[in-house]
Short mmCIF file of C-alpha atoms in Angstrom, two decimals:
data_model
loop_
_atom_site.label_atom_id
_atom_site.label_comp_id
_atom_site.label_asym_id
_atom_site.label_seq_id
_atom_site.Cartn_x
_atom_site.Cartn_y
_atom_site.Cartn_z
CA UNK O 1 -9.48 107.44 195.48
CA UNK O 2 -12.45 106.71 197.65
CA UNK O 3 -13.22 103.41 199.39
CA UNK O 4 -16.12 102.66 196.94
CA UNK O 5 -13.92 103.35 193.91
CA UNK O 6 -11.10 101.26 195.15
CA UNK O 7 -13.68 98.44 195.83
CA UNK O 8 -15.11 98.75 192.43
CA UNK O 9 -11.61 98.81 190.81
CA UNK O 10 -10.57 95.69 192.71
CA UNK O 11 -13.94 93.90 191.56
CA UNK O 12 -13.20 94.87 188.08
CA UNK O 13 -9.51 93.56 188.32
CA UNK O 14 -10.92 90.19 189.83
CA UNK O 15 -13.34 89.79 187.07
CA UNK O 16 -10.66 90.52 184.49
CA UNK O 17 -8.23 87.91 186.14
CA UNK O 18 -11.09 85.21 186.28
CA UNK O 19 -11.66 85.77 182.74
CA UNK O 20 -8.02 85.57 181.62
CA UNK O 21 -7.67 82.46 183.93
CA UNK O 22 -10.55 80.85 182.10
CA UNK O 23 -9.17 81.39 178.61
CA UNK O 24 -5.64 80.74 179.83
CA UNK O 25 -6.75 77.21 181.15
CA UNK O 26 -8.18 76.50 177.72
CA UNK O 27 -4.89 77.26 176.17
CA UNK O 28 -2.93 75.28 178.55
CA UNK O 29 -5.10 72.37 177.46
CA UNK O 30 -4.40 73.12 173.79
CA UNK O 31 -0.60 73.30 174.67
CA UNK O 32 -0.52 70.05 176.25
CA UNK O 33 -2.45 68.13 173.51
CA UNK O 34 -0.14 69.97 171.00
CA UNK O 35 2.82 68.84 172.68
CA UNK O 36 1.63 65.17 172.64
CA UNK O 37 0.21 65.34 169.11
CA UNK O 38 2.88 67.26 167.05
CA UNK O 39 5.89 64.60 167.78
CA UNK O 40 3.57 61.74 166.76
CA UNK O 41 2.26 63.38 163.63
CA UNK O 42 5.60 64.50 162.56
CA UNK O 43 6.94 60.91 162.23
CA UNK O 44 4.21 59.68 159.93
CA UNK O 45 3.58 62.82 157.82
CA UNK O 46 6.17 64.61 155.47
CA UNK O 47 7.15 68.17 155.64
CA UNK O 48 5.61 68.64 152.15
CA UNK O 49 2.18 67.12 153.30
CA UNK O 50 2.11 69.37 156.36
CA UNK O 51 3.06 72.37 154.23
CA UNK O 52 0.27 71.45 151.85
CA UNK O 53 -2.24 71.39 154.63
CA UNK O 54 -0.99 74.75 155.92
CA UNK O 55 -1.74 76.36 152.58
CA UNK O 56 -5.15 74.58 152.41
CA UNK O 57 -5.91 75.83 155.80
CA UNK O 58 -5.15 79.31 154.94
CA UNK O 59 -8.22 79.23 152.70
CA UNK O 60 -10.44 79.26 155.84
CA UNK O 61 -8.80 82.00 157.51
CA UNK O 62 -8.40 84.14 154.41
CA UNK O 63 -12.16 83.65 153.58
CA UNK O 64 -13.23 84.50 156.99
CA UNK O 65 -10.92 87.53 157.45
CA UNK O 66 -11.72 88.95 154.01
CA UNK O 67 -15.41 88.14 153.41
CA UNK O 68 -16.95 87.18 156.81
CA UNK O 69 -15.28 89.15 159.49
CA UNK O 70 -16.10 92.81 158.57
CA UNK O 71 -15.33 93.78 161.96
CA UNK O 72 -18.70 92.75 163.14
CA UNK O 73 -17.51 90.94 166.27
CA UNK O 74 -15.83 93.84 167.70
CA UNK O 75 -18.86 96.19 166.72
CA UNK O 76 -21.48 93.79 168.43
CA UNK O 77 -19.37 93.64 171.70
CA UNK O 78 -18.98 97.33 171.88
CA UNK O 79 -22.57 98.49 170.50
CA UNK O 80 -24.49 95.93 172.61
CA UNK O 81 -23.29 97.57 175.77
CA UNK O 82 -25.62 100.52 175.10
CA UNK O 83 -28.66 98.35 174.47
CA UNK O 84 -31.18 96.77 176.87
CA UNK O 85 -31.58 92.95 177.14
CA UNK O 86 -33.78 92.58 174.16
CA UNK O 87 -31.58 94.93 172.12
CA UNK O 88 -28.46 92.77 173.03
CA UNK O 89 -30.22 89.59 171.81
CA UNK O 90 -31.26 91.31 168.53
CA UNK O 91 -27.85 92.53 168.02
CA UNK O 92 -26.25 89.10 168.20
CA UNK O 93 -29.22 87.36 166.39
CA UNK O 94 -28.67 89.71 163.58
CA UNK O 95 -25.24 89.12 163.38
CA UNK O 96 -25.63 85.32 163.41
CA UNK O 97 -28.06 85.17 160.73
CA UNK O 98 -26.33 87.72 158.21
CA UNK O 99 -23.02 86.10 158.63
CA UNK O 100 -24.33 82.68 158.31
CA UNK O 101 -25.95 83.64 154.98
CA UNK O 102 -22.56 85.02 153.85
CA UNK O 103 -20.87 81.92 154.84
CA UNK O 104 -23.19 79.81 152.87
CA UNK O 105 -22.50 81.68 149.67
CA UNK O 106 -18.72 81.43 150.14
CA UNK O 107 -18.90 77.73 150.81
CA UNK O 108 -21.04 77.19 147.54
CA UNK O 109 -18.52 79.15 145.60
CA UNK O 110 -15.65 77.10 147.03
CA UNK O 111 -17.39 73.66 146.46
CA UNK O 112 -18.50 74.74 142.88
CA UNK O 113 -15.04 75.77 141.84
CA UNK O 114 -13.01 73.24 143.98
CA UNK O 115 -10.40 72.25 141.22
CA UNK O 116 -9.71 75.82 140.36
CA UNK O 117 -9.27 76.61 144.25
CA UNK O 118 -7.03 73.69 144.57
CA UNK O 119 -4.88 74.66 141.62
CA UNK O 120 -4.47 78.18 142.74
CA UNK O 121 -3.52 77.15 146.29
CA UNK O 122 -1.44 74.19 145.73
CA UNK O 123 -0.54 74.24 141.91
CA UNK O 124 -2.57 71.06 141.27
CA UNK O 125 -6.21 69.96 141.12
CA UNK O 126 -5.34 66.75 143.00
CA UNK O 127 -6.44 68.28 146.35
CA UNK O 128 -9.87 69.24 144.99
CA UNK O 129 -11.70 66.60 147.05
CA UNK O 130 -10.60 68.21 150.11
CA UNK O 131 -11.97 71.60 149.28
CA UNK O 132 -15.70 70.72 150.28
CA UNK O 133 -14.39 69.81 153.80
CA UNK O 134 -12.82 73.12 154.08
CA UNK O 135 -16.25 74.62 152.97
CA UNK O 136 -17.82 72.72 155.55
CA UNK O 137 -15.41 74.40 158.16
CA UNK O 138 -16.52 77.81 157.09
CA UNK O 139 -20.12 77.01 157.38
CA UNK O 140 -19.69 75.42 161.04
CA UNK O 141 -17.04 78.06 162.14
CA UNK O 142 -19.25 81.00 161.37
CA UNK O 143 -22.04 80.47 163.74
CA UNK O 144 -19.62 79.06 166.18
CA UNK O 145 -17.69 82.32 166.40
CA UNK O 146 -20.95 84.33 166.94
CA UNK O 147 -22.06 82.15 169.69
CA UNK O 148 -18.65 82.33 171.26
CA UNK O 149 -18.90 86.05 171.28
CA UNK O 150 -22.36 86.07 172.64
CA UNK O 151 -20.72 83.93 175.71
CA UNK O 152 -17.90 86.46 175.89
CA UNK O 153 -20.40 89.41 176.09
CA UNK O 154 -22.38 87.73 178.86
CA UNK O 155 -19.09 87.11 180.82
CA UNK O 156 -19.44 83.34 180.58
CA UNK O 157 -15.73 82.96 180.17
CA UNK O 158 -15.21 79.67 182.07
CA UNK O 159 -17.92 77.94 179.91
CA UNK O 160 -16.30 79.28 176.74
CA UNK O 161 -12.98 78.21 177.90
CA UNK O 162 -14.39 74.67 178.67
CA UNK O 163 -15.54 74.36 174.99
CA UNK O 164 -12.22 75.68 173.65
CA UNK O 165 -10.35 72.91 175.71
CA UNK O 166 -12.73 70.22 174.39
CA UNK O 167 -12.18 71.32 170.89
CA UNK O 168 -8.38 71.08 171.37
CA UNK O 169 -8.72 67.56 172.85
CA UNK O 170 -10.94 66.33 170.07
CA UNK O 171 -8.77 67.80 167.38
CA UNK O 172 -5.86 66.09 168.83
CA UNK O 173 -7.67 62.65 169.16
CA UNK O 174 -8.87 62.91 165.57
CA UNK O 175 -5.47 63.76 164.13
CA UNK O 176 -3.86 60.86 166.07
CA UNK O 177 -6.67 58.50 164.96
CA UNK O 178 -6.97 59.53 161.37
CA UNK O 179 -3.24 60.32 160.46
CA UNK O 180 -1.44 57.92 162.43
CA UNK O 181 -3.90 55.07 163.14
CA UNK O 182 -5.54 55.25 159.57
CA UNK O 183 -2.76 56.52 157.76
CA UNK O 184 -5.10 59.12 155.96
CA UNK O 185 -2.15 61.60 155.70
CA UNK O 186 -3.17 65.13 154.43
CA UNK O 187 -6.78 64.05 154.29
CA UNK O 188 -6.87 63.07 157.97
CA UNK O 189 -5.29 66.52 158.94
CA UNK O 190 -8.11 68.30 157.02
CA UNK O 191 -10.81 66.01 158.25
CA UNK O 192 -9.62 66.25 161.90
CA UNK O 193 -9.85 70.05 161.89
CA UNK O 194 -13.20 69.96 160.44
CA UNK O 195 -14.35 67.25 162.96
CA UNK O 196 -13.36 69.34 165.94
CA UNK O 197 -15.45 72.08 164.83
CA UNK O 198 -18.48 70.06 164.04
CA UNK O 199 -18.47 68.33 167.22
CA UNK O 200 -18.20 71.26 169.42
CA UNK O 201 -20.78 73.47 167.73
CA UNK O 202 -23.69 71.90 169.62
CA UNK O 203 -22.27 72.66 172.84
CA UNK O 204 -21.87 76.24 171.91
CA UNK O 205 -25.58 76.35 170.53
CA UNK O 206 -26.72 74.80 173.79
CA UNK O 207 -24.79 77.35 175.99
CA UNK O 208 -26.09 80.24 173.95
CA UNK O 209 -29.60 79.13 173.86
CA UNK O 210 -30.76 82.25 175.80
CA UNK O 211 -30.15 84.07 172.46
CA UNK O 212 -33.35 82.63 171.21
CA UNK O 213 -35.99 85.17 170.90
CA UNK O 214 -33.61 87.65 169.19
CA UNK O 215 -34.75 89.13 166.01
CA UNK O 216 -33.20 89.86 162.72
CA UNK O 217 -33.16 93.66 162.54
CA UNK O 218 -31.64 95.01 159.48
CA UNK O 219 -31.42 98.39 160.92
CA UNK O 220 -28.69 97.14 163.34
CA UNK O 221 -26.38 96.02 160.64
CA UNK O 222 -25.59 99.43 159.42
CA UNK O 223 -24.31 100.86 162.60
CA UNK O 224 -22.35 97.48 163.13
CA UNK O 225 -20.76 97.77 159.69
CA UNK O 226 -19.87 101.61 160.39
CA UNK O 227 -18.14 100.71 163.50
CA UNK O 228 -16.64 97.47 162.52
CA UNK O 229 -15.52 98.06 158.82
CA UNK O 230 -12.00 99.49 160.04
CA UNK O 231 -11.57 96.37 162.03
CA UNK O 232 -12.76 94.21 159.26
CA UNK O 233 -10.20 95.90 156.95
CA UNK O 234 -7.46 95.49 159.72
CA UNK O 235 -8.40 91.89 160.00
CA UNK O 236 -8.38 91.43 156.17
CA UNK O 237 -4.96 92.91 155.91
CA UNK O 238 -3.70 91.18 158.96
CA UNK O 239 -4.82 87.78 157.56
CA UNK O 240 -2.49 88.38 154.72
CA UNK O 241 0.22 86.99 157.20
CA UNK O 242 -1.29 83.70 156.27
CA UNK O 243 -0.14 84.21 152.75
CA UNK O 244 3.30 83.22 154.36
CA UNK O 245 2.77 79.65 153.86
CA UNK O 246 1.59 80.03 150.24
CA UNK O 247 4.70 82.35 149.54
CA UNK O 248 7.16 79.85 151.30
CA UNK O 249 5.63 77.00 149.34
CA UNK O 250 5.74 78.64 145.86
CA UNK O 251 8.90 80.71 146.24
CA UNK O 252 10.79 77.91 148.31
CA UNK O 253 9.15 74.74 148.59
CA UNK O 254 6.25 72.98 150.40
CA UNK O 255 8.92 71.17 152.39
CA UNK O 256 10.06 74.67 153.84
CA UNK O 257 6.42 75.40 154.44
CA UNK O 258 5.99 72.39 156.39
CA UNK O 259 8.97 73.21 158.65
CA UNK O 260 7.48 76.60 159.08
CA UNK O 261 4.04 75.54 159.97
CA UNK O 262 5.33 73.01 162.56
CA UNK O 263 7.19 75.91 164.11
CA UNK O 264 4.22 77.92 164.27
CA UNK O 265 2.24 75.09 165.88
CA UNK O 266 4.92 74.84 168.51
CA UNK O 267 5.01 78.54 169.06
CA UNK O 268 1.29 79.05 168.90
CA UNK O 269 0.34 77.86 172.30
CA UNK O 270 1.81 81.14 173.56
CA UNK O 271 -0.94 82.81 172.04
CA UNK O 272 -2.87 81.63 175.12
CA UNK O 273 -1.73 85.00 176.36
CA UNK O 274 -2.85 86.89 173.51
CA UNK O 275 -6.28 85.03 173.16
CA UNK O 276 -6.90 85.37 176.85
CA UNK O 277 -6.31 89.04 176.60
CA UNK O 278 -8.46 89.74 173.64
CA UNK O 279 -11.37 87.57 174.75
CA UNK O 280 -11.25 88.79 178.30
CA UNK O 281 -9.79 92.14 178.39
CA UNK O 282 -11.90 93.83 175.47
CA UNK O 283 -15.44 93.14 176.89
CA UNK O 284 -14.48 94.03 180.34
CA UNK O 285 -12.65 97.31 179.29
CA UNK O 286 -15.65 98.30 176.98
CA UNK O 287 -18.06 97.65 179.79
CA UNK O 288 -15.93 99.64 182.57
CA UNK O 289 -13.96 102.07 180.53
CA UNK O 290 -15.14 105.07 182.63
CA UNK O 291 -14.85 103.29 185.88
CA UNK O 292 -12.21 104.74 188.37
CA UNK O 293 -8.93 102.73 188.39
CA UNK O 294 -9.48 101.22 184.82
CA UNK O 295 -6.38 103.05 183.23
CA UNK O 296 -4.19 101.97 186.14
CA UNK O 297 -5.20 98.37 185.89
CA UNK O 298 -4.70 98.08 182.17
CA UNK O 299 -1.40 99.82 182.54
CA UNK O 300 -0.32 97.15 185.21
CA UNK O 301 -1.75 94.50 182.90
CA UNK O 302 0.47 95.54 180.02
CA UNK O 303 3.62 95.58 182.13
CA UNK O 304 2.93 92.26 183.65
CA UNK O 305 2.01 90.78 180.14
CA UNK O 306 5.38 91.73 178.75
CA UNK O 307 7.28 90.68 181.84
CA UNK O 308 5.68 87.31 182.34
CA UNK O 309 4.83 86.57 178.72
CA UNK O 310 8.35 87.34 177.76
CA UNK O 311 9.66 85.17 180.53
CA UNK O 312 7.47 82.24 179.24
CA UNK O 313 8.55 82.74 175.69
CA UNK O 314 12.25 82.97 176.61
CA UNK O 315 12.02 79.67 178.62
CA UNK O 316 10.12 77.95 175.81
CA UNK O 317 12.77 79.20 173.19
CA UNK O 318 15.56 77.97 175.65
CA UNK O 319 14.20 74.67 175.47
CA UNK O 320 13.49 74.57 171.62
CA UNK O 321 16.56 72.52 170.62
CA UNK O 322 15.24 69.75 173.14
CA UNK O 323 11.57 69.99 171.81
CA UNK O 324 12.62 69.43 168.28
CA UNK O 325 14.55 66.41 169.05
CA UNK O 326 11.06 64.90 169.45
CA UNK O 327 10.03 65.42 165.85
CA UNK O 328 11.14 63.64 162.73
CA UNK O 329 14.78 64.87 161.59
CA UNK O 330 13.33 66.43 158.64
CA UNK O 331 11.43 69.10 160.73
CA UNK O 332 14.54 70.04 163.04
CA UNK O 333 15.41 73.10 161.31
CA UNK O 334 12.40 74.58 163.18
CA UNK O 335 14.71 75.44 166.05
CA UNK O 336 15.83 78.50 163.96
CA UNK O 337 12.26 79.80 163.71
CA UNK O 338 10.65 79.02 167.09
CA UNK O 339 12.33 81.93 169.20
CA UNK O 340 11.32 84.37 166.86
CA UNK O 341 7.78 83.02 166.43
CA UNK O 342 7.34 82.84 170.24
CA UNK O 343 7.95 86.61 170.67
CA UNK O 344 6.00 87.48 167.57
CA UNK O 345 2.86 86.12 169.32
CA UNK O 346 3.50 88.56 172.33
CA UNK O 347 4.36 91.51 170.21
CA UNK O 348 1.10 90.93 168.25
CA UNK O 349 -0.73 91.07 171.57
CA UNK O 350 0.87 94.46 172.32
CA UNK O 351 -0.22 95.71 169.04
CA UNK O 352 -3.75 95.11 169.92
CA UNK O 353 -3.43 96.66 173.33
CA UNK O 354 -1.68 99.73 171.82
CA UNK O 355 -4.97 100.69 169.89
CA UNK O 356 -7.50 100.14 172.73
CA UNK O 357 -7.64 103.92 173.06
CA UNK O 358 -9.15 104.08 169.65
CA UNK O 359 -11.65 101.62 170.41
CA UNK O 360 -12.93 103.62 173.43
CA UNK O 361 -13.16 106.75 171.43
CA UNK O 362 -14.87 104.86 168.78
CA UNK O 363 -12.15 105.95 166.25
CA UNK O 364 -11.47 102.49 164.80
CA UNK O 365 -10.33 103.81 161.56
CA UNK O 366 -6.90 103.75 162.92
CA UNK O 367 -6.67 100.08 162.62
CA UNK O 368 -6.94 100.29 158.78
CA UNK O 369 -3.72 102.45 158.95
CA UNK O 370 -2.18 99.98 161.40
CA UNK O 371 -3.09 96.93 159.31
CA UNK O 372 -1.58 98.76 156.22
CA UNK O 373 1.63 99.29 157.92
CA UNK O 374 2.09 95.86 158.99
CA UNK O 375 1.30 94.33 155.52
CA UNK O 376 3.51 96.93 153.90
CA UNK O 377 6.56 95.75 156.04
CA UNK O 378 5.76 91.93 156.47
CA UNK O 379 4.61 90.70 152.90
CA UNK O 380 7.39 92.57 150.63
CA UNK O 381 9.89 91.80 153.27
CA UNK O 382 9.20 88.10 153.18
CA UNK O 383 9.10 88.13 149.30
CA UNK O 384 12.55 89.88 149.20
CA UNK O 385 14.15 87.64 151.72
CA UNK O 386 12.87 84.30 150.96
CA UNK O 387 15.14 83.41 148.14
CA UNK O 388 18.36 83.99 150.56
CA UNK O 389 16.69 82.90 153.86
CA UNK O 390 13.73 80.51 153.13
CA UNK O 391 13.37 79.67 156.91
CA UNK O 392 13.90 83.02 158.57
CA UNK O 393 12.35 85.29 155.79
CA UNK O 394 8.70 84.98 157.00
CA UNK O 395 9.41 85.08 160.86
CA UNK O 396 11.68 88.22 160.66
CA UNK O 397 9.42 90.01 158.26
CA UNK O 398 6.33 89.39 160.30
CA UNK O 399 8.06 90.60 163.49
CA UNK O 400 9.21 93.81 161.87
CA UNK O 401 5.80 94.39 160.72
CA UNK O 402 4.11 93.84 164.13
CA UNK O 403 6.66 95.96 165.77
CA UNK O 404 5.97 98.91 163.44
CA UNK O 405 2.27 98.37 163.56
CA UNK O 406 2.26 98.30 167.34
CA UNK O 407 4.13 101.88 167.33
CA UNK O 408 1.64 103.17 164.74
CA UNK O 409 -1.26 101.96 166.80
CA UNK O 410 0.21 103.46 170.03
CA UNK O 411 0.72 106.88 168.33
CA UNK O 412 -2.64 107.19 166.88
CA UNK O 413 -4.56 106.06 169.81
CA UNK O 414 -2.83 108.58 172.00
CA UNK O 415 -4.28 111.39 169.65
CA UNK O 416 -7.92 110.37 170.23
CA UNK O 417 -8.04 108.89 173.85
CA UNK O 418 -6.12 110.08 177.06
CA UNK O 419 -5.21 106.35 178.22
CA UNK O 420 -1.47 105.97 178.17
CA UNK O 421 0.08 102.57 177.95
CA UNK O 422 3.77 101.65 178.16
CA UNK O 423 3.80 100.18 174.60
CA UNK O 424 7.30 101.36 173.41
CA UNK O 425 9.10 100.23 176.62
CA UNK O 426 7.40 96.81 176.37
CA UNK O 427 8.27 96.40 172.85
CA UNK O 428 11.76 97.12 173.57
CA UNK O 429 12.08 94.62 176.52
CA UNK O 430 10.39 91.85 174.02
CA UNK O 431 12.61 92.71 171.19
CA UNK O 432 15.74 92.19 173.38
CA UNK O 433 14.15 88.82 174.66
CA UNK O 434 13.64 87.71 171.02
CA UNK O 435 17.28 88.44 169.97
CA UNK O 436 18.76 86.87 173.11
CA UNK O 437 16.58 83.82 173.04
CA UNK O 438 17.31 83.21 169.14
CA UNK O 439 21.04 83.49 169.84
CA UNK O 440 20.88 81.34 172.81
CA UNK O 441 18.84 78.42 170.96
CA UNK O 442 21.00 78.51 167.73
CA UNK O 443 24.39 79.26 169.16
CA UNK O 444 24.22 77.31 172.43
CA UNK O 445 22.37 74.21 171.17
CA UNK O 446 25.12 71.57 171.95
CA UNK O 447 25.43 69.53 175.20
CA UNK O 448 24.52 69.79 178.79
CA UNK O 449 26.73 73.15 179.25
CA UNK O 450 24.67 74.79 176.44
CA UNK O 451 21.43 73.71 177.90
CA UNK O 452 22.54 75.07 181.40
CA UNK O 453 23.57 78.31 179.75
CA UNK O 454 20.23 78.60 178.08
CA UNK O 455 18.31 77.87 181.18
CA UNK O 456 20.33 80.44 183.11
CA UNK O 457 19.49 83.24 180.54
CA UNK O 458 15.78 82.12 180.69
CA UNK O 459 15.72 82.68 184.31
CA UNK O 460 17.49 86.04 184.17
CA UNK O 461 15.35 87.60 181.47
CA UNK O 462 12.16 88.21 183.43
CA UNK O 463 14.15 89.68 186.19
CA UNK O 464 15.69 92.22 183.95
CA UNK O 465 12.25 92.76 182.21
CA UNK O 466 10.67 93.54 185.52
CA UNK O 467 13.18 96.15 186.32
CA UNK O 468 13.16 97.71 182.94
CA UNK O 469 9.29 97.78 182.80
CA UNK O 470 9.17 98.88 186.62
CA UNK O 471 6.77 95.90 187.42
CA UNK O 472 6.11 95.85 191.20
CA UNK O 473 6.31 92.69 193.00
CA UNK O 474 2.87 92.99 194.35
CA UNK O 475 1.52 93.33 190.95
CA UNK O 476 3.16 90.12 189.81
CA UNK O 477 1.84 88.26 193.10
CA UNK O 478 -1.57 89.31 192.52
CA UNK O 479 -1.46 88.36 188.78
CA UNK O 480 0.08 84.94 189.61
CA UNK O 481 -2.45 84.41 192.49
CA UNK O 482 -5.31 85.08 189.99
CA UNK O 483 -3.80 82.72 187.59
CA UNK O 484 -3.55 79.95 190.21
CA UNK O 485 -7.22 80.26 190.94
CA UNK O 486 -9.69 78.50 188.61
CA UNK O 487 -11.77 80.73 186.38
CA UNK O 488 -15.48 80.89 187.29
CA UNK O 489 -18.69 82.31 185.83
CA UNK O 490 -19.02 86.03 186.07
CA UNK O 491 -22.21 87.88 185.49
#
């Protein structure tokens, strides 16, 4: 490789590292606020109330994924690269207007049929007054998502990370104030979630004010739909994992759903790695997909992601018995779920990476197949296992679905693009980590000796993963060094 090519590759790697750092910092804030908020909330709200909130909140995710997403975000990020400055503004402006109109229609339907929506989700019309708040979240979250993607496209990762951090802090403050301070219970949880979205939207609109001047061009929607619909189908099918709360609530109990949701909330901060990956890696990869050294950088990133992410997940799983001691005793069965959910987050990140070759080749139809594989394993598996294992059924089924979906994405992407990634090896390492960390948390949960044994296993895992994944020491040093530096704005 020439000196110029090496310089370009190094510059691209530094930009990617800065982007990941910006989003990672935002998720660290979310993790810290979650660790403070969850124990406080758990002592004043019942598992049944938290389970009901989780089922109601799934309305937001399902509405967006099935009726609003349509793969348009990925399409705008990929297709705008080929436009001039005016065309890029028009692309995102068209996306903003079209999606806001759709969100308005969905919100009107939700409010108009609030008693029916409440009855379908929770089995009673008693929660109908909360449905308008959820409709407001749909209305506010839709433009917020488009403006976030506009900032991503411009490489303004640090600014977007700052907004994400602020939203996490506001959500935590509102939850403590409304649920604990005012004793609003379930209503407090719903309003806090809506309030954090409402209060951060103005910041996104201000940061994205350079989008002004863009025009609504209906002619742009057709190519975006053509490119994005396979992603939309994937998102819609993948969003069915949110049905897990509904299934647990109706096939087991809302108490079980509440314990499950608390476990997801504890494990979710690890999604910082996944979110940093998807928010930072995709735009940079699309922009530099034909640059020298890109394939090598992505390969190294995958290996480091599995090694370091697996180490963090194992450490968190090893401490999960101590973490759940902070919550109300009614939530303490969560220790059986947390290790699996932690590694599920990482494996879902690998699933996304496994299909990047299809994105680069503009063969996004593979995502429909990937999503179908995921759903056909995860949902029936959960239904079959719930009567016998009400706590473990959903996590185990989701994990199995994510693994098979990642292998499917890897195989299909290799057919259409030459980029080769070590997905099977990384999956194997993470599955071993999931099994060992679960056994350690459940079987070695008692006393100081149990804690010492869990910590020792957690320390040994990343070393073994590095050997299996052939992660070089200089790669880890480079990544850790980048993660220590603060994210900064990139052009």
